[in-house]
Amino acid sequence: MEFLFLQQNARRNMALFASAVGVALVAVFVAAAARPDNPSPGDSVGAIEGEAIAVTGPMSVETVNGQIATVLHSGSNVRVKSGSARINLVEGGQIAICGPAHFSVLKSGNSLTIALDTGTIHAYIEHAPALTMYTPQIQAQPVAIGGGPQDTIVGFDAAGAMCVRTNRGALRLEQQLTGQNVLVPQGGSVFLANGQIDSLRTDSGEHCACELQLAEAAPPPPEVSRLASAEEMRHKVDDVKPNVPTVEPPKRVAPKEQPVYQVFVPPLIFNANAKVQPEVDPKMIMLIRRVRVRPTLIFKGKVEGDLVAVKAPVVAPPPPPKQPPAPPPPVKTASLAERVRNFFRKLWPFHS
């Protein structure tokens, strides 16, 4: 009986504590709604943009980067009816909200508090502000690692389970009723059923889905050309390095020419009435080899080195040509009368 009585007292105390927390959250929303509509510039949270959003409470319409935008202030109450919205924080970070969602923002100095009722929040904070997210039962606070940025997703799925994902940095979860806390490391993805730390389970990443499109940095202004001054020209001349060797382009090597082979085969014959189709006669197949005759090789070059004087050998003059022998004197031929006279002299000599 005593144990049952203590258990009943514990349940009654937990119920009273839960009621007190609920009243505190209601007071936060009521205080946010009761703030004046003329906010001060020091409590600006950031510009919000989206297709289907409704903002109540302190806000202002200002010109940001040449465009008219709605700027949230401390105490603003935002409802994202469908689709998604994005808040560009004045400190440089961004927060994406995937609807349907309902939340309120409170800012004090360098601290930003988001009271999330429904939906999913994807917060990316580089250095400031110090972000704290409240749900009806859980308090979530991102923790930077090594001074790096914080990229965290906190929200609720369709079944009402709370999902948490830490892309960069860690996240500290604390149960507001029991004070029990746990630290989700970087790269972790978990979900909680009924807002209880004891029901913490590892998630495969199916519950938390809210993409954040980081805004691209504005391009630098275009440079306008102008004439260089005398001082700049003098420095330019001094910086010129003399005798800079020029790099010659690599010589193009002509591709090697290879012989080309061509095979000529007679056309195939198909006879539908024949059971066996005639084969091609190998004797009719021609193999042609095409080559290119290289031109005669001509070597060109020069001899490098010192010139050496070489004495030419003495060559004897050639002997004079021999004179041909004198022709014999012509033989005088006797006439016919003298031959007749000599004939008779031989027959009858006069001195005999």
mmCIF file of C-alpha atoms in Angstrom:
data_model
loop_
_atom_site.group_PDB
_atom_site.id
_atom_site.type_symbol
_atom_site.label_atom_id
_atom_site.label_comp_id
_atom_site.label_asym_id
_atom_site.label_seq_id
_atom_site.Cartn_x
_atom_site.Cartn_y
_atom_site.Cartn_z
ATOM 1 C CA MET A 1 0.000 0.000 0.000
ATOM 2 C CA GLU A 2 2.833 2.370 0.806
ATOM 3 C CA PHE A 3 4.501 1.627 -2.571
ATOM 4 C CA LEU A 4 1.188 2.225 -4.366
ATOM 5 C CA PHE A 5 0.752 5.516 -2.561
ATOM 6 C CA LEU A 6 4.257 6.688 -3.533
ATOM 7 C CA GLN A 7 3.605 5.683 -7.135
ATOM 8 C CA GLN A 8 0.376 7.682 -7.196
ATOM 9 C CA ASN A 9 2.162 10.727 -5.720
ATOM 10 C CA ALA A 10 4.883 10.416 -8.386
ATOM 11 C CA ARG A 11 2.290 10.309 -11.132
ATOM 12 C CA ARG A 12 0.510 13.314 -9.652
ATOM 13 C CA ASN A 13 3.796 15.281 -9.500
ATOM 14 C CA MET A 14 4.615 14.374 -13.120
ATOM 15 C CA ALA A 15 1.178 15.513 -14.227
ATOM 16 C CA LEU A 16 1.576 18.812 -12.380
ATOM 17 C CA PHE A 17 5.032 19.319 -13.919
ATOM 18 C CA ALA A 18 3.715 18.581 -17.413
ATOM 19 C CA SER A 19 0.884 21.046 -16.864
ATOM 20 C CA ALA A 20 3.354 23.695 -15.770
ATOM 21 C CA VAL A 21 5.488 23.145 -18.868
ATOM 22 C CA GLY A 22 2.407 23.332 -21.081
ATOM 23 C CA VAL A 23 1.378 26.601 -19.441
ATOM 24 C CA ALA A 24 4.895 27.954 -19.999
ATOM 25 C CA LEU A 25 4.767 27.083 -23.713
ATOM 26 C CA VAL A 26 1.352 28.667 -24.022
ATOM 27 C CA ALA A 27 2.723 31.757 -22.304
ATOM 28 C CA VAL A 28 5.551 31.875 -24.826
ATOM 29 C CA PHE A 29 3.103 31.789 -27.763
ATOM 30 C CA VAL A 30 0.801 34.321 -26.088
ATOM 31 C CA ALA A 31 3.696 36.646 -25.330
ATOM 32 C CA ALA A 32 4.844 36.340 -28.931
ATOM 33 C CA ALA A 33 1.372 37.239 -30.181
ATOM 34 C CA ALA A 34 0.970 40.093 -27.679
ATOM 35 C CA ARG A 35 4.150 41.941 -28.709
ATOM 36 C CA PRO A 36 3.659 45.285 -30.421
ATOM 37 C CA ASP A 37 3.696 45.404 -34.225
ATOM 38 C CA ASN A 38 6.451 48.038 -34.234
ATOM 39 C CA PRO A 39 9.596 45.957 -33.716
ATOM 40 C CA SER A 40 13.010 47.368 -33.064
ATOM 41 C CA PRO A 41 15.840 46.802 -35.551
ATOM 42 C CA GLY A 42 17.949 44.996 -32.919
ATOM 43 C CA ASP A 43 15.619 41.983 -32.659
ATOM 44 C CA SER A 44 15.518 41.188 -36.389
ATOM 45 C CA VAL A 45 15.682 37.439 -37.066
ATOM 46 C CA GLY A 46 15.887 37.389 -40.848
ATOM 47 C CA ALA A 47 13.981 37.620 -44.121
ATOM 48 C CA ILE A 48 11.505 34.823 -44.840
ATOM 49 C CA GLU A 49 10.409 33.709 -48.294
ATOM 50 C CA GLY A 50 7.952 31.054 -49.387
ATOM 51 C CA GLU A 51 4.908 30.415 -51.547
ATOM 52 C CA ALA A 52 2.251 29.616 -48.931
ATOM 53 C CA ILE A 53 3.159 31.238 -45.604
ATOM 54 C CA ALA A 54 1.271 33.324 -43.058
ATOM 55 C CA VAL A 55 3.109 35.583 -40.588
ATOM 56 C CA THR A 56 1.555 37.211 -37.544
ATOM 57 C CA GLY A 57 3.110 39.286 -34.825
ATOM 58 C CA PRO A 58 6.120 41.589 -35.137
ATOM 59 C CA MET A 59 7.399 41.835 -38.697
ATOM 60 C CA SER A 60 8.460 44.448 -41.229
ATOM 61 C CA VAL A 61 8.715 44.813 -44.976
ATOM 62 C CA GLU A 62 12.188 45.903 -46.024
ATOM 63 C CA THR A 63 14.381 45.959 -49.126
ATOM 64 C CA VAL A 64 17.011 43.209 -48.948
ATOM 65 C CA ASN A 65 19.553 42.924 -51.795
ATOM 66 C CA GLY A 66 17.387 45.069 -54.030
ATOM 67 C CA GLN A 67 14.218 43.009 -53.406
ATOM 68 C CA ILE A 68 11.242 43.559 -51.114
ATOM 69 C CA ALA A 69 11.159 40.885 -48.385
ATOM 70 C CA THR A 70 9.275 40.149 -45.165
ATOM 71 C CA VAL A 71 11.605 40.367 -42.153
ATOM 72 C CA LEU A 72 10.771 38.386 -39.006
ATOM 73 C CA HIS A 73 11.366 39.892 -35.578
ATOM 74 C CA SER A 74 11.383 38.471 -32.098
ATOM 75 C CA GLY A 75 7.872 37.180 -31.333
ATOM 76 C CA SER A 76 6.836 36.415 -34.924
ATOM 77 C CA ASN A 77 4.447 33.521 -35.413
ATOM 78 C CA VAL A 78 4.825 31.675 -38.749
ATOM 79 C CA ARG A 79 2.606 29.085 -40.371
ATOM 80 C CA VAL A 80 3.768 27.280 -43.520
ATOM 81 C CA LYS A 81 0.603 25.959 -45.108
ATOM 82 C CA SER A 82 2.257 23.833 -47.823
ATOM 83 C CA GLY A 83 5.556 23.434 -49.595
ATOM 84 C CA SER A 84 8.594 24.938 -47.947
ATOM 85 C CA ALA A 85 9.928 28.270 -46.723
ATOM 86 C CA ARG A 86 13.346 29.682 -45.964
ATOM 87 C CA ILE A 87 14.677 32.201 -43.455
ATOM 88 C CA ASN A 88 17.901 34.032 -44.271
ATOM 89 C CA LEU A 89 19.258 34.950 -40.857
ATOM 90 C CA VAL A 90 20.820 38.347 -40.356
ATOM 91 C CA GLU A 91 23.972 36.639 -39.026
ATOM 92 C CA GLY A 92 24.431 34.764 -42.305
ATOM 93 C CA GLY A 93 22.911 31.332 -41.607
ATOM 94 C CA GLN A 94 19.750 29.834 -43.091
ATOM 95 C CA ILE A 95 16.771 27.876 -41.825
ATOM 96 C CA ALA A 96 14.479 25.848 -44.086
ATOM 97 C CA ILE A 97 10.971 24.890 -42.980
ATOM 98 C CA CYS A 98 9.075 22.045 -44.653
ATOM 99 C CA GLY A 99 5.333 22.290 -44.231
ATOM 100 C CA PRO A 100 2.768 22.009 -43.122
ATOM 101 C CA ALA A 101 4.500 23.611 -40.149
ATOM 102 C CA HIS A 102 3.808 26.014 -37.302
ATOM 103 C CA PHE A 103 6.476 27.696 -35.149
ATOM 104 C CA SER A 104 7.405 30.913 -33.341
ATOM 105 C CA VAL A 105 10.727 32.727 -33.041
ATOM 106 C CA LEU A 106 12.178 34.594 -30.063
ATOM 107 C CA LYS A 107 15.491 36.465 -30.137
ATOM 108 C CA SER A 108 17.479 37.989 -27.327
ATOM 109 C CA GLY A 109 20.905 39.321 -28.155
ATOM 110 C CA ASN A 110 22.895 36.515 -29.765
ATOM 111 C CA SER A 111 20.423 33.776 -28.815
ATOM 112 C CA LEU A 112 17.634 32.540 -31.103
ATOM 113 C CA THR A 113 14.814 30.308 -29.825
ATOM 114 C CA ILE A 114 12.398 28.445 -32.104
ATOM 115 C CA ALA A 115 9.254 26.897 -30.605
ATOM 116 C CA LEU A 116 8.248 24.180 -33.070
ATOM 117 C CA ASP A 117 4.735 22.790 -32.964
ATOM 118 C CA THR A 118 4.491 20.872 -36.255
ATOM 119 C CA GLY A 119 6.628 20.421 -39.355
ATOM 120 C CA THR A 120 10.371 19.977 -39.917
ATOM 121 C CA ILE A 121 13.198 22.494 -39.529
ATOM 122 C CA HIS A 122 16.581 22.292 -41.285
ATOM 123 C CA ALA A 123 18.973 24.809 -39.703
ATOM 124 C CA TYR A 124 22.423 25.727 -41.038
ATOM 125 C CA ILE A 125 24.364 28.107 -38.781
ATOM 126 C CA GLU A 126 27.997 28.997 -39.314
ATOM 127 C CA HIS A 127 28.935 30.816 -36.086
ATOM 128 C CA ALA A 128 25.963 32.770 -34.761
ATOM 129 C CA PRO A 129 23.336 32.943 -33.371
ATOM 130 C CA ALA A 130 23.155 30.333 -30.587
ATOM 131 C CA LEU A 131 20.098 28.285 -31.607
ATOM 132 C CA THR A 132 17.746 26.423 -29.280
ATOM 133 C CA MET A 133 14.698 24.499 -30.534
ATOM 134 C CA TYR A 134 11.760 23.626 -28.303
ATOM 135 C CA THR A 135 9.074 21.023 -28.933
ATOM 136 C CA PRO A 136 6.245 20.185 -26.525
ATOM 137 C CA GLN A 137 8.503 17.648 -24.724
ATOM 138 C CA ILE A 138 12.067 17.931 -26.057
ATOM 139 C CA GLN A 139 14.645 20.724 -25.988
ATOM 140 C CA ALA A 140 17.252 20.468 -28.787
ATOM 141 C CA GLN A 141 20.428 22.526 -28.909
ATOM 142 C CA PRO A 142 23.080 22.199 -31.665
ATOM 143 C CA VAL A 143 26.709 21.821 -30.532
ATOM 144 C CA ALA A 144 29.559 22.986 -32.808
ATOM 145 C CA ILE A 145 32.591 20.729 -33.247
ATOM 146 C CA GLY A 146 35.925 22.500 -33.544
ATOM 147 C CA GLY A 147 34.263 25.825 -34.259
ATOM 148 C CA GLY A 148 32.744 24.474 -37.481
ATOM 149 C CA PRO A 149 29.235 25.113 -38.819
ATOM 150 C CA GLN A 150 26.109 23.409 -37.500
ATOM 151 C CA ASP A 151 23.777 21.571 -39.885
ATOM 152 C CA THR A 152 20.824 19.985 -38.059
ATOM 153 C CA ILE A 153 17.334 18.689 -38.926
ATOM 154 C CA VAL A 154 14.586 18.445 -36.287
ATOM 155 C CA GLY A 155 10.931 17.711 -36.995
ATOM 156 C CA PHE A 156 7.945 15.422 -36.818
ATOM 157 C CA ASP A 157 6.834 12.777 -39.292
ATOM 158 C CA ALA A 158 3.270 11.935 -40.297
ATOM 159 C CA ALA A 159 2.885 9.508 -37.362
ATOM 160 C CA GLY A 160 3.926 12.162 -34.837
ATOM 161 C CA ALA A 161 7.359 10.680 -34.034
ATOM 162 C CA MET A 162 10.185 13.156 -33.599
ATOM 163 C CA CYS A 163 13.125 12.762 -35.979
ATOM 164 C CA VAL A 164 16.620 14.182 -35.585
ATOM 165 C CA ARG A 165 19.556 14.237 -37.999
ATOM 166 C CA THR A 166 22.971 15.860 -37.503
ATOM 167 C CA ASN A 167 24.811 16.469 -40.759
ATOM 168 C CA ARG A 168 27.506 18.668 -39.226
ATOM 169 C CA GLY A 169 28.072 19.154 -35.539
ATOM 170 C CA ALA A 170 26.295 17.359 -32.693
ATOM 171 C CA LEU A 171 22.873 17.893 -31.080
ATOM 172 C CA ARG A 172 21.973 17.741 -27.385
ATOM 173 C CA LEU A 173 18.453 16.446 -26.616
ATOM 174 C CA GLU A 174 16.902 17.002 -23.206
ATOM 175 C CA GLN A 175 13.546 15.757 -21.932
ATOM 176 C CA GLN A 176 11.803 18.746 -20.358
ATOM 177 C CA LEU A 177 9.787 16.673 -17.855
ATOM 178 C CA THR A 178 12.487 14.341 -16.492
ATOM 179 C CA GLY A 179 15.651 16.294 -17.320
ATOM 180 C CA GLN A 180 17.112 13.221 -19.041
ATOM 181 C CA ASN A 181 19.478 14.187 -21.881
ATOM 182 C CA VAL A 182 21.479 12.531 -24.627
ATOM 183 C CA LEU A 183 24.013 13.771 -27.175
ATOM 184 C CA VAL A 184 23.477 12.772 -30.818
ATOM 185 C CA PRO A 185 26.912 12.677 -32.518
ATOM 186 C CA GLN A 186 27.761 14.148 -35.884
ATOM 187 C CA GLY A 187 26.300 12.111 -38.728
ATOM 188 C CA GLY A 188 23.674 10.533 -36.489
ATOM 189 C CA SER A 189 20.031 9.993 -37.448
ATOM 190 C CA VAL A 190 17.523 8.977 -34.736
ATOM 191 C CA PHE A 191 13.824 9.216 -33.926
ATOM 192 C CA LEU A 192 11.876 9.323 -30.677
ATOM 193 C CA ALA A 193 8.421 7.914 -30.035
ATOM 194 C CA ASN A 194 6.163 9.945 -27.691
ATOM 195 C CA GLY A 195 9.022 12.339 -26.908
ATOM 196 C CA GLN A 196 10.803 9.882 -24.593
ATOM 197 C CA ILE A 197 14.600 9.604 -24.490
ATOM 198 C CA ASP A 198 14.259 5.928 -23.583
ATOM 199 C CA SER A 199 12.543 5.284 -26.924
ATOM 200 C CA LEU A 200 15.495 6.657 -28.887
ATOM 201 C CA ARG A 201 16.078 4.487 -31.959
ATOM 202 C CA THR A 202 18.459 4.680 -34.904
ATOM 203 C CA ASP A 203 16.830 5.995 -38.067
ATOM 204 C CA SER A 204 17.787 5.109 -41.630
ATOM 205 C CA GLY A 205 17.036 8.668 -42.786
ATOM 206 C CA GLU A 206 13.489 8.063 -43.994
ATOM 207 C CA HIS A 207 11.721 10.256 -41.410
ATOM 208 C CA CYS A 208 13.641 13.556 -41.613
ATOM 209 C CA ALA A 209 13.448 14.909 -45.148
ATOM 210 C CA CYS A 210 13.860 18.658 -45.583
ATOM 211 C CA GLU A 211 16.386 19.889 -48.106
ATOM 212 C CA LEU A 212 18.133 23.219 -47.674
ATOM 213 C CA GLN A 213 19.151 25.165 -50.780
ATOM 214 C CA LEU A 214 22.033 27.352 -49.701
ATOM 215 C CA ALA A 215 21.973 30.763 -51.338
ATOM 216 C CA GLU A 216 24.824 31.341 -53.737
ATOM 217 C CA ALA A 217 27.222 34.156 -53.050
ATOM 218 C CA ALA A 218 26.660 37.286 -55.081
ATOM 219 C CA PRO A 219 29.066 37.584 -58.013
ATOM 220 C CA PRO A 220 31.780 40.238 -57.712
ATOM 221 C CA PRO A 221 31.137 43.549 -59.468
ATOM 222 C CA PRO A 222 32.519 43.770 -63.002
ATOM 223 C CA GLU A 223 35.905 45.399 -63.425
ATOM 224 C CA VAL A 224 36.114 48.556 -65.542
ATOM 225 C CA SER A 225 39.266 48.913 -67.628
ATOM 226 C CA ARG A 226 41.257 52.136 -67.457
ATOM 227 C CA LEU A 227 44.558 53.526 -68.664
ATOM 228 C CA ALA A 228 47.583 52.616 -66.572
ATOM 229 C CA SER A 229 49.350 55.406 -64.728
ATOM 230 C CA ALA A 230 53.040 56.262 -65.100
ATOM 231 C CA GLU A 231 53.851 54.607 -61.767
ATOM 232 C CA GLU A 232 52.106 51.382 -62.784
ATOM 233 C CA MET A 233 53.907 51.366 -66.126
ATOM 234 C CA ARG A 234 57.269 51.798 -64.375
ATOM 235 C CA HIS A 235 56.563 48.856 -62.031
ATOM 236 C CA LYS A 236 55.409 46.828 -65.013
ATOM 237 C CA VAL A 237 58.703 47.456 -66.832
ATOM 238 C CA ASP A 238 60.722 46.578 -63.713
ATOM 239 C CA ASP A 239 58.866 43.316 -63.286
ATOM 240 C CA VAL A 240 59.643 42.140 -66.825
ATOM 241 C CA LYS A 241 62.189 39.338 -66.730
ATOM 242 C CA PRO A 242 64.736 39.568 -69.576
ATOM 243 C CA ASN A 243 66.091 36.657 -71.550
ATOM 244 C CA VAL A 244 63.134 34.459 -71.040
ATOM 245 C CA PRO A 245 63.665 31.362 -73.195
ATOM 246 C CA THR A 246 60.905 30.628 -75.584
ATOM 247 C CA VAL A 247 59.417 27.191 -75.569
ATOM 248 C CA GLU A 248 59.343 25.681 -79.003
ATOM 249 C CA PRO A 249 56.315 23.607 -79.900
ATOM 250 C CA PRO A 250 56.991 19.889 -80.167
ATOM 251 C CA LYS A 251 57.745 18.597 -83.606
ATOM 252 C CA ARG A 252 54.990 16.726 -85.240
ATOM 253 C CA VAL A 253 55.956 13.184 -86.100
ATOM 254 C CA ALA A 254 54.425 11.844 -89.260
ATOM 255 C CA PRO A 255 52.418 8.679 -88.677
ATOM 256 C CA LYS A 256 53.917 5.469 -89.919
ATOM 257 C CA GLU A 257 52.337 4.199 -93.065
ATOM 258 C CA GLN A 258 51.350 0.565 -92.960
ATOM 259 C CA PRO A 259 50.360 -1.609 -95.906
ATOM 260 C CA VAL A 260 46.657 -1.940 -96.565
ATOM 261 C CA TYR A 261 45.203 -5.345 -97.289
ATOM 262 C CA GLN A 262 41.920 -5.793 -99.134
ATOM 263 C CA VAL A 263 40.071 -9.050 -99.682
ATOM 264 C CA PHE A 264 37.649 -9.364 -102.583
ATOM 265 C CA VAL A 265 35.182 -12.264 -102.342
ATOM 266 C CA PRO A 266 32.676 -13.151 -105.058
ATOM 267 C CA PRO A 267 29.034 -12.523 -104.163
ATOM 268 C CA LEU A 268 27.251 -15.283 -102.319
ATOM 269 C CA ILE A 269 24.567 -17.224 -104.157
ATOM 270 C CA PHE A 270 21.391 -18.460 -102.513
ATOM 271 C CA ASN A 271 19.185 -21.026 -104.232
ATOM 272 C CA ALA A 272 15.895 -21.711 -102.492
ATOM 273 C CA ASN A 273 15.372 -24.975 -104.406
ATOM 274 C CA ALA A 274 18.757 -26.424 -103.515
ATOM 275 C CA LYS A 275 19.181 -28.347 -100.292
ATOM 276 C CA VAL A 276 22.870 -27.463 -100.054
ATOM 277 C CA GLN A 277 23.935 -23.949 -100.970
ATOM 278 C CA PRO A 278 26.956 -23.608 -103.250
ATOM 279 C CA GLU A 279 30.118 -22.538 -101.532
ATOM 280 C CA VAL A 280 32.490 -19.866 -102.679
ATOM 281 C CA ASP A 281 35.430 -21.102 -104.686
ATOM 282 C CA PRO A 282 38.628 -20.162 -102.809
ATOM 283 C CA LYS A 283 40.350 -19.632 -106.160
ATOM 284 C CA MET A 284 38.066 -16.681 -106.819
ATOM 285 C CA ILE A 285 39.077 -14.888 -103.619
ATOM 286 C CA MET A 286 41.599 -12.128 -104.266
ATOM 287 C CA LEU A 287 43.962 -10.607 -101.701
ATOM 288 C CA ILE A 288 45.347 -7.204 -102.663
ATOM 289 C CA ARG A 289 48.130 -5.527 -100.732
ATOM 290 C CA ARG A 290 48.457 -1.791 -101.158
ATOM 291 C CA VAL A 291 51.736 -0.164 -100.205
ATOM 292 C CA ARG A 292 53.365 3.149 -100.859
ATOM 293 C CA VAL A 293 56.822 3.096 -102.393
ATOM 294 C CA ARG A 294 59.173 5.192 -100.364
ATOM 295 C CA PRO A 295 61.299 7.743 -102.236
ATOM 296 C CA THR A 296 65.055 7.404 -102.491
ATOM 297 C CA LEU A 297 66.668 8.235 -99.191
ATOM 298 C CA ILE A 298 68.821 11.350 -99.298
ATOM 299 C CA PHE A 299 71.030 12.017 -96.307
ATOM 300 C CA LYS A 300 71.809 15.607 -95.573
ATOM 301 C CA GLY A 301 74.095 16.877 -92.873
ATOM 302 C CA LYS A 302 77.310 18.626 -91.979
ATOM 303 C CA VAL A 303 80.656 17.682 -90.467
ATOM 304 C CA GLU A 304 81.376 19.305 -87.156
ATOM 305 C CA GLY A 305 84.907 19.912 -85.817
ATOM 306 C CA ASP A 306 88.158 21.768 -86.634
ATOM 307 C CA LEU A 307 89.512 21.810 -90.168
ATOM 308 C CA VAL A 308 92.783 19.837 -90.687
ATOM 309 C CA ALA A 309 95.145 20.802 -93.546
ATOM 310 C CA VAL A 310 95.964 17.788 -95.659
ATOM 311 C CA LYS A 311 98.927 17.874 -98.140
ATOM 312 C CA ALA A 312 97.899 16.659 -101.545
ATOM 313 C CA PRO A 313 100.186 13.893 -102.946
ATOM 314 C CA VAL A 314 102.546 14.803 -105.841
ATOM 315 C CA VAL A 315 101.361 13.203 -109.028
ATOM 316 C CA ALA A 316 103.902 12.680 -111.870
ATOM 317 C CA PRO A 317 102.925 14.175 -115.185
ATOM 318 C CA PRO A 318 101.800 11.661 -117.727
ATOM 319 C CA PRO A 319 104.381 10.609 -120.384
ATOM 320 C CA PRO A 320 104.117 12.278 -123.795
ATOM 321 C CA PRO A 321 102.260 10.283 -126.348
ATOM 322 C CA LYS A 322 104.404 8.137 -128.728
ATOM 323 C CA GLN A 323 104.680 9.396 -132.318
ATOM 324 C CA PRO A 324 103.571 6.920 -134.912
ATOM 325 C CA PRO A 325 106.340 5.569 -137.269
ATOM 326 C CA ALA A 326 106.890 7.294 -140.615
ATOM 327 C CA PRO A 327 105.041 5.685 -143.432
ATOM 328 C CA PRO A 328 107.189 3.904 -146.036
ATOM 329 C CA PRO A 329 107.891 5.781 -149.248
ATOM 330 C CA PRO A 330 105.488 5.064 -151.978
ATOM 331 C CA VAL A 331 106.662 2.459 -154.531
ATOM 332 C CA LYS A 332 106.930 3.847 -158.006
ATOM 333 C CA THR A 333 105.008 1.754 -160.456
ATOM 334 C CA ALA A 334 106.551 1.208 -163.865
ATOM 335 C CA SER A 335 104.595 2.011 -166.939
ATOM 336 C CA LEU A 336 103.495 -0.544 -169.526
ATOM 337 C CA ALA A 337 106.165 0.433 -172.069
ATOM 338 C CA GLU A 338 108.927 0.044 -169.531
ATOM 339 C CA ARG A 339 107.709 -3.351 -168.501
ATOM 340 C CA VAL A 340 107.687 -4.488 -172.179
ATOM 341 C CA ARG A 341 111.202 -3.166 -172.652
ATOM 342 C CA ASN A 342 112.426 -4.875 -169.509
ATOM 343 C CA PHE A 343 110.864 -8.109 -170.728
ATOM 344 C CA PHE A 344 112.749 -8.068 -174.028
ATOM 345 C CA ARG A 345 115.961 -7.106 -172.252
ATOM 346 C CA LYS A 346 115.666 -10.187 -170.183
ATOM 347 C CA LEU A 347 115.225 -12.278 -173.337
ATOM 348 C CA TRP A 348 118.031 -10.796 -175.480
ATOM 349 C CA PRO A 349 120.570 -9.010 -173.514
ATOM 350 C CA PHE A 350 122.626 -6.583 -175.578
ATOM 351 C CA HIS A 351 125.945 -7.273 -173.913
ATOM 352 C CA SER A 352 125.937 -11.040 -174.569
#
